[in-house]
C-alpha cells in the first residue's frame, strides 16, 4: 500500500499542477465576475446588518409551520446550522474535486461564476423584500426583552460598515423574506443536480434541502413563508439565468483544454 501511494503521488501532483494552470487561466478571464460576486456578498451582509437597526420586536405572527412542527428550542437550534454547514462544506469540496479526481465534467472557476450569479440575483430580490415590509423576528433573540432584538444606533460610519458575519448569521433580526439559508441551499443543490454525476448523491442532496427547510422553521429562525417564497423564487431565478447565460463547457471540451495545457 505505501508503495502504491508513492507511485501515484507524482501523478496526483501533476494533475493538481495541470488543473491549477487551467483554473488560473479561467480566473484571468473571469476575474471581474468573481470579484463582483464576492463584493456583493458583503453588500448583502451590509443590507442585513442595516435592517437589524430598523427591527422592532413584536408578537410572533401566526404561522402554520410553527403550529405543525415540533419546536427545536434554543438548546437544539444548532441542528439547523449543523445541517446547513454540512451542505455548504460538501458543495465547496465537490467544486474542488477536479483538482484531485479524474472526473473532468466541471471547471471550478466557471461553476463558482455561475453560482455567484445565482446568489447575487436572489440576494438583490431578497434585499428589496425585507426592506419593503419589516416583520417582527420569530427567533428567540429577536423577541421583546432580548438585548439583541434591537441594535443601538451606530456612533460612526465604521460601526455601520464593519460587519461581523458570524454574529449576523446567528443573531440577526429583520432580514426575513426570504430565507438566505434557503437561497444557498437551493442554489447549491440545484447546481450539483445539474453538473454532478452521482445519482444517489443528488437524491440525498434534495432530501437534505427539504429537511433543511423543516429545520429552519422548527428552530424558529424564519417564518414558513420565508422558506416557501425561497423555494419558488430561487428556482425561477436560476432557471431564468440558465436560459440567458451560455451553459458551462462540456466534458469533451474540457478534456481538450486539459490536454492542451498538459502538452504546453
Short mmCIF file of N, CA and C in Angstrom, two decimals, residues 3-118:
data_model
loop_
_atom_site.label_atom_id
_atom_site.label_comp_id
_atom_site.label_asym_id
_atom_site.label_seq_id
_atom_site.Cartn_x
_atom_site.Cartn_y
_atom_site.Cartn_z
N UNK A 3 3.81 1.62 -1.15
CA UNK A 3 4.47 1.68 -2.45
C UNK A 3 3.50 2.23 -3.50
N UNK A 4 2.24 1.78 -3.43
CA UNK A 4 1.23 2.23 -4.40
C UNK A 4 1.00 3.73 -4.25
N UNK A 5 0.92 4.18 -3.00
CA UNK A 5 0.71 5.61 -2.76
C UNK A 5 1.90 6.41 -3.29
N UNK A 6 3.11 5.90 -3.08
CA UNK A 6 4.31 6.57 -3.56
C UNK A 6 4.30 6.68 -5.08
N UNK A 7 3.86 5.61 -5.77
CA UNK A 7 3.80 5.62 -7.23
C UNK A 7 2.76 6.61 -7.74
N UNK A 8 1.63 6.69 -7.05
CA UNK A 8 0.56 7.56 -7.51
C UNK A 8 0.79 9.04 -7.16
N UNK A 9 1.65 9.30 -6.19
CA UNK A 9 1.86 10.68 -5.75
C UNK A 9 2.31 11.61 -6.88
N UNK A 10 3.30 11.21 -7.72
CA UNK A 10 3.70 12.10 -8.81
C UNK A 10 2.56 12.38 -9.79
N UNK A 11 1.72 11.38 -10.07
CA UNK A 11 0.59 11.58 -10.98
C UNK A 11 -0.40 12.58 -10.39
N UNK A 12 -0.66 12.42 -9.08
CA UNK A 12 -1.58 13.34 -8.42
C UNK A 12 -1.03 14.76 -8.44
N UNK A 13 0.27 14.89 -8.19
CA UNK A 13 0.88 16.21 -8.19
C UNK A 13 0.82 16.85 -9.57
N UNK A 14 1.07 16.04 -10.62
CA UNK A 14 0.98 16.57 -11.98
C UNK A 14 -0.44 17.02 -12.29
N UNK A 15 -1.42 16.25 -11.81
CA UNK A 15 -2.82 16.61 -12.07
C UNK A 15 -3.16 17.91 -11.36
N UNK A 16 -2.74 18.05 -10.11
CA UNK A 16 -3.02 19.27 -9.38
C UNK A 16 -2.40 20.48 -10.08
N UNK A 17 -1.16 20.31 -10.56
CA UNK A 17 -0.48 21.41 -11.25
C UNK A 17 -1.20 21.76 -12.56
N UNK A 18 -1.63 20.72 -13.30
CA UNK A 18 -2.34 20.95 -14.56
C UNK A 18 -3.66 21.66 -14.32
N UNK A 19 -4.41 21.19 -13.32
CA UNK A 19 -5.69 21.81 -13.01
C UNK A 19 -5.50 23.25 -12.55
N UNK A 20 -4.47 23.49 -11.75
CA UNK A 20 -4.21 24.84 -11.26
C UNK A 20 -3.90 25.77 -12.42
N UNK A 21 -3.13 25.29 -13.39
CA UNK A 21 -2.81 26.11 -14.57
C UNK A 21 -4.07 26.49 -15.34
N UNK A 22 -4.94 25.50 -15.54
CA UNK A 22 -6.18 25.75 -16.28
C UNK A 22 -7.07 26.73 -15.51
N UNK A 23 -7.22 26.49 -14.21
CA UNK A 23 -8.12 27.33 -13.42
C UNK A 23 -7.59 28.76 -13.31
N UNK A 24 -6.29 28.92 -13.23
CA UNK A 24 -5.71 30.28 -13.17
C UNK A 24 -6.03 31.04 -14.46
N UNK A 25 -5.95 30.35 -15.59
CA UNK A 25 -6.29 30.99 -16.87
C UNK A 25 -7.77 31.40 -16.89
N UNK A 26 -8.62 30.58 -16.30
CA UNK A 26 -10.04 30.91 -16.24
C UNK A 26 -10.30 32.07 -15.28
N UNK A 27 -9.54 32.12 -14.18
CA UNK A 27 -9.65 33.26 -13.27
C UNK A 27 -9.28 34.55 -13.98
N UNK A 28 -8.21 34.49 -14.80
CA UNK A 28 -7.78 35.68 -15.54
C UNK A 28 -8.85 36.16 -16.51
N UNK A 29 -9.65 35.23 -17.04
CA UNK A 29 -10.71 35.60 -17.98
C UNK A 29 -11.97 36.10 -17.27
N UNK A 30 -12.19 35.60 -16.06
CA UNK A 30 -13.48 35.87 -15.40
C UNK A 30 -13.33 36.59 -14.06
N UNK A 31 -12.19 37.22 -13.81
CA UNK A 31 -11.94 37.79 -12.50
C UNK A 31 -12.93 38.90 -12.14
N UNK A 32 -13.40 39.65 -13.13
CA UNK A 32 -14.35 40.72 -12.83
C UNK A 32 -15.66 40.17 -12.28
N UNK A 33 -16.14 39.07 -12.90
CA UNK A 33 -17.37 38.45 -12.41
C UNK A 33 -17.19 37.90 -11.01
N UNK A 34 -16.04 37.26 -10.77
CA UNK A 34 -15.78 36.68 -9.45
C UNK A 34 -15.71 37.76 -8.38
N UNK A 35 -14.97 38.83 -8.66
CA UNK A 35 -14.83 39.92 -7.69
C UNK A 35 -16.18 40.57 -7.42
N UNK A 36 -16.96 40.79 -8.49
CA UNK A 36 -18.28 41.41 -8.31
C UNK A 36 -19.18 40.55 -7.43
N UNK A 37 -19.15 39.23 -7.67
CA UNK A 37 -19.98 38.33 -6.87
C UNK A 37 -19.56 38.29 -5.42
N UNK A 38 -18.25 38.29 -5.18
CA UNK A 38 -17.74 38.26 -3.81
C UNK A 38 -18.04 39.57 -3.09
N UNK A 39 -17.84 40.70 -3.78
CA UNK A 39 -18.13 42.00 -3.17
C UNK A 39 -19.60 42.12 -2.81
N UNK A 40 -20.46 41.55 -3.66
CA UNK A 40 -21.88 41.66 -3.36
C UNK A 40 -22.27 40.85 -2.13
N UNK A 41 -21.49 39.84 -1.78
CA UNK A 41 -21.77 39.13 -0.53
C UNK A 41 -21.63 40.06 0.66
N UNK A 42 -20.66 40.97 0.56
CA UNK A 42 -20.51 41.98 1.61
C UNK A 42 -21.69 42.95 1.59
N UNK A 43 -22.10 43.37 0.39
CA UNK A 43 -23.23 44.30 0.27
C UNK A 43 -24.50 43.68 0.85
N UNK A 44 -24.70 42.39 0.56
CA UNK A 44 -25.86 41.69 1.11
C UNK A 44 -25.77 41.63 2.64
N UNK A 45 -24.59 41.35 3.15
CA UNK A 45 -24.41 41.33 4.60
C UNK A 45 -24.63 42.71 5.21
N UNK A 46 -24.22 43.74 4.49
CA UNK A 46 -24.42 45.12 4.96
C UNK A 46 -25.90 45.46 5.01
N UNK A 47 -26.66 45.00 4.01
CA UNK A 47 -28.10 45.25 4.00
C UNK A 47 -28.79 44.53 5.15
N UNK A 48 -28.38 43.28 5.40
CA UNK A 48 -28.96 42.53 6.52
C UNK A 48 -28.60 43.18 7.85
N UNK A 49 -27.38 43.71 7.94
CA UNK A 49 -26.96 44.41 9.15
C UNK A 49 -27.80 45.68 9.35
N UNK A 50 -28.08 46.37 8.24
CA UNK A 50 -28.84 47.61 8.32
C UNK A 50 -30.28 47.41 8.76
N UNK A 51 -30.91 46.33 8.30
CA UNK A 51 -32.30 46.09 8.66
C UNK A 51 -32.43 45.76 10.15
N UNK A 52 -31.35 45.25 10.75
CA UNK A 52 -31.39 44.96 12.19
C UNK A 52 -31.56 46.25 12.99
N UNK A 53 -31.01 47.36 12.49
CA UNK A 53 -31.19 48.63 13.18
C UNK A 53 -32.66 49.07 13.15
N UNK A 54 -33.38 48.67 12.10
CA UNK A 54 -34.77 49.07 11.94
C UNK A 54 -35.74 48.08 12.56
N UNK A 55 -35.22 46.94 13.01
CA UNK A 55 -36.11 45.90 13.56
C UNK A 55 -36.76 46.35 14.85
N UNK A 56 -38.07 46.09 14.92
CA UNK A 56 -38.81 46.37 16.15
C UNK A 56 -39.50 45.08 16.60
N UNK A 57 -39.10 44.55 17.74
CA UNK A 57 -39.70 43.29 18.19
C UNK A 57 -41.19 43.45 18.48
N UNK A 58 -41.91 42.38 18.25
CA UNK A 58 -43.34 42.39 18.50
C UNK A 58 -43.84 40.97 18.64
N UNK A 59 -45.13 40.78 18.78
CA UNK A 59 -45.69 39.43 18.89
C UNK A 59 -45.36 38.60 17.66
N UNK A 60 -45.01 37.35 17.86
CA UNK A 60 -44.72 36.45 16.74
C UNK A 60 -45.99 36.22 15.93
N UNK A 61 -45.88 36.31 14.62
CA UNK A 61 -47.04 36.15 13.75
C UNK A 61 -47.53 34.70 13.76
N UNK A 62 -48.82 34.53 13.52
CA UNK A 62 -49.36 33.18 13.41
C UNK A 62 -48.73 32.49 12.20
N UNK A 63 -48.29 31.26 12.41
CA UNK A 63 -47.53 30.57 11.36
C UNK A 63 -47.91 29.09 11.37
N UNK A 64 -48.25 28.57 10.19
CA UNK A 64 -48.66 27.17 10.09
C UNK A 64 -47.51 26.23 10.46
N UNK A 65 -46.29 26.59 10.04
CA UNK A 65 -45.15 25.74 10.35
C UNK A 65 -44.88 25.63 11.83
N UNK A 66 -45.03 26.74 12.55
CA UNK A 66 -44.82 26.73 14.00
C UNK A 66 -45.87 25.85 14.69
N UNK A 67 -47.07 25.85 14.09
CA UNK A 67 -48.16 25.06 14.68
C UNK A 67 -47.99 23.56 14.41
N UNK A 68 -47.51 23.23 13.20
CA UNK A 68 -47.46 21.82 12.79
C UNK A 68 -46.17 21.11 13.20
N UNK A 69 -45.06 21.85 13.24
CA UNK A 69 -43.77 21.22 13.52
C UNK A 69 -43.39 21.33 14.99
N UNK A 70 -42.82 20.29 15.56
CA UNK A 70 -42.33 20.39 16.95
C UNK A 70 -41.19 21.39 17.03
N UNK A 71 -41.23 22.23 18.03
CA UNK A 71 -40.21 23.27 18.18
C UNK A 71 -38.90 22.68 18.69
N UNK A 72 -37.80 23.03 18.03
CA UNK A 72 -36.49 22.54 18.46
C UNK A 72 -36.06 23.19 19.76
N UNK A 73 -36.39 24.47 19.92
CA UNK A 73 -35.97 25.18 21.12
C UNK A 73 -34.56 25.73 20.99
N UNK A 74 -34.20 26.60 21.91
CA UNK A 74 -32.88 27.23 21.87
C UNK A 74 -31.75 26.22 22.04
N UNK A 75 -31.97 25.19 22.84
CA UNK A 75 -30.91 24.23 23.12
C UNK A 75 -30.57 23.37 21.90
N UNK A 76 -31.53 23.18 20.98
CA UNK A 76 -31.29 22.33 19.82
C UNK A 76 -31.33 23.10 18.51
N UNK A 77 -31.28 24.42 18.59
CA UNK A 77 -31.30 25.23 17.38
C UNK A 77 -30.06 25.00 16.53
N UNK A 78 -28.99 24.51 17.15
CA UNK A 78 -27.74 24.26 16.42
C UNK A 78 -27.91 23.19 15.35
N UNK A 79 -28.95 22.34 15.47
CA UNK A 79 -29.15 21.26 14.49
C UNK A 79 -29.34 21.84 13.09
N UNK A 80 -30.10 22.91 13.00
CA UNK A 80 -30.33 23.56 11.70
C UNK A 80 -29.03 24.09 11.11
N UNK A 81 -28.22 24.75 11.92
CA UNK A 81 -26.96 25.31 11.43
C UNK A 81 -25.97 24.20 11.07
N UNK A 82 -25.98 23.12 11.84
CA UNK A 82 -25.09 21.99 11.54
C UNK A 82 -25.43 21.38 10.19
N UNK A 83 -26.71 21.20 9.93
CA UNK A 83 -27.15 20.66 8.65
C UNK A 83 -26.73 21.57 7.50
N UNK A 84 -26.93 22.88 7.68
CA UNK A 84 -26.55 23.83 6.63
C UNK A 84 -25.04 23.84 6.41
N UNK A 85 -24.27 23.80 7.50
CA UNK A 85 -22.81 23.79 7.38
C UNK A 85 -22.32 22.56 6.63
N UNK A 86 -22.92 21.41 6.91
CA UNK A 86 -22.57 20.18 6.20
C UNK A 86 -22.83 20.32 4.71
N UNK A 87 -23.99 20.86 4.35
CA UNK A 87 -24.33 21.02 2.94
C UNK A 87 -23.37 22.02 2.27
N UNK A 88 -23.11 23.11 2.96
CA UNK A 88 -22.22 24.15 2.41
C UNK A 88 -20.82 23.58 2.17
N UNK A 89 -20.27 22.91 3.18
CA UNK A 89 -18.92 22.36 3.06
C UNK A 89 -18.86 21.27 1.99
N UNK A 90 -19.88 20.45 1.91
CA UNK A 90 -19.91 19.38 0.91
C UNK A 90 -19.89 19.95 -0.50
N UNK A 91 -20.65 21.02 -0.72
CA UNK A 91 -20.68 21.63 -2.05
C UNK A 91 -19.33 22.24 -2.41
N UNK A 92 -18.72 22.94 -1.47
CA UNK A 92 -17.41 23.54 -1.73
C UNK A 92 -16.39 22.47 -2.08
N UNK A 93 -16.39 21.38 -1.33
CA UNK A 93 -15.44 20.30 -1.62
C UNK A 93 -15.71 19.68 -2.99
N UNK A 94 -16.99 19.56 -3.34
CA UNK A 94 -17.33 19.00 -4.66
C UNK A 94 -16.80 19.90 -5.78
N UNK A 95 -16.91 21.21 -5.62
CA UNK A 95 -16.42 22.11 -6.68
C UNK A 95 -14.90 22.05 -6.82
N UNK A 96 -14.22 21.56 -5.78
CA UNK A 96 -12.76 21.46 -5.83
C UNK A 96 -12.27 20.08 -6.27
N UNK A 97 -13.19 19.13 -6.46
CA UNK A 97 -12.75 17.76 -6.73
C UNK A 97 -11.98 17.59 -8.03
N UNK A 98 -12.16 18.42 -9.07
CA UNK A 98 -11.36 18.22 -10.29
C UNK A 98 -9.85 18.35 -10.06
N UNK A 99 -9.44 19.01 -8.97
CA UNK A 99 -8.02 19.14 -8.70
C UNK A 99 -7.39 17.80 -8.30
N UNK A 100 -8.23 16.86 -7.86
CA UNK A 100 -7.71 15.59 -7.35
C UNK A 100 -8.18 14.40 -8.16
N UNK A 101 -9.47 14.37 -8.48
CA UNK A 101 -10.03 13.20 -9.15
C UNK A 101 -10.03 13.37 -10.66
N UNK A 102 -10.26 12.27 -11.37
CA UNK A 102 -10.17 12.26 -12.82
C UNK A 102 -11.44 12.76 -13.51
N UNK A 103 -12.52 12.91 -12.75
CA UNK A 103 -13.75 13.39 -13.35
C UNK A 103 -13.53 14.81 -13.88
N UNK A 104 -13.79 15.02 -15.16
CA UNK A 104 -13.48 16.30 -15.78
C UNK A 104 -14.73 16.98 -16.35
N UNK A 105 -15.82 16.86 -15.64
CA UNK A 105 -17.07 17.44 -16.15
C UNK A 105 -17.18 18.93 -15.89
N UNK A 106 -16.54 19.42 -14.86
CA UNK A 106 -16.72 20.83 -14.49
C UNK A 106 -15.38 21.53 -14.35
N UNK A 107 -15.43 22.87 -14.47
CA UNK A 107 -14.34 23.74 -14.09
C UNK A 107 -14.74 24.43 -12.79
N UNK A 108 -13.86 24.45 -11.83
CA UNK A 108 -14.18 25.05 -10.53
C UNK A 108 -14.52 26.53 -10.68
N UNK A 109 -13.73 27.27 -11.42
CA UNK A 109 -13.95 28.71 -11.57
C UNK A 109 -15.28 29.00 -12.25
N UNK A 110 -15.60 28.26 -13.31
CA UNK A 110 -16.84 28.52 -14.03
C UNK A 110 -18.07 28.14 -13.20
N UNK A 111 -17.93 27.08 -12.41
CA UNK A 111 -19.03 26.72 -11.51
C UNK A 111 -19.31 27.86 -10.54
N UNK A 112 -18.25 28.42 -9.97
CA UNK A 112 -18.45 29.49 -8.99
C UNK A 112 -18.91 30.79 -9.63
N UNK A 113 -18.53 31.04 -10.88
CA UNK A 113 -19.08 32.20 -11.60
C UNK A 113 -20.59 32.09 -11.71
N UNK A 114 -21.05 30.89 -12.06
CA UNK A 114 -22.49 30.67 -12.22
C UNK A 114 -23.19 30.71 -10.86
N UNK A 115 -22.60 30.10 -9.85
CA UNK A 115 -23.20 30.10 -8.51
C UNK A 115 -23.31 31.53 -7.98
N UNK A 116 -22.27 32.32 -8.16
CA UNK A 116 -22.32 33.71 -7.69
C UNK A 116 -23.37 34.51 -8.44
N UNK A 117 -23.56 34.23 -9.73
CA UNK A 117 -24.62 34.90 -10.49
C UNK A 117 -25.98 34.57 -9.91
N UNK A 118 -26.21 33.28 -9.60
CA UNK A 118 -27.46 32.88 -8.95
C UNK A 118 -27.64 33.63 -7.63
#
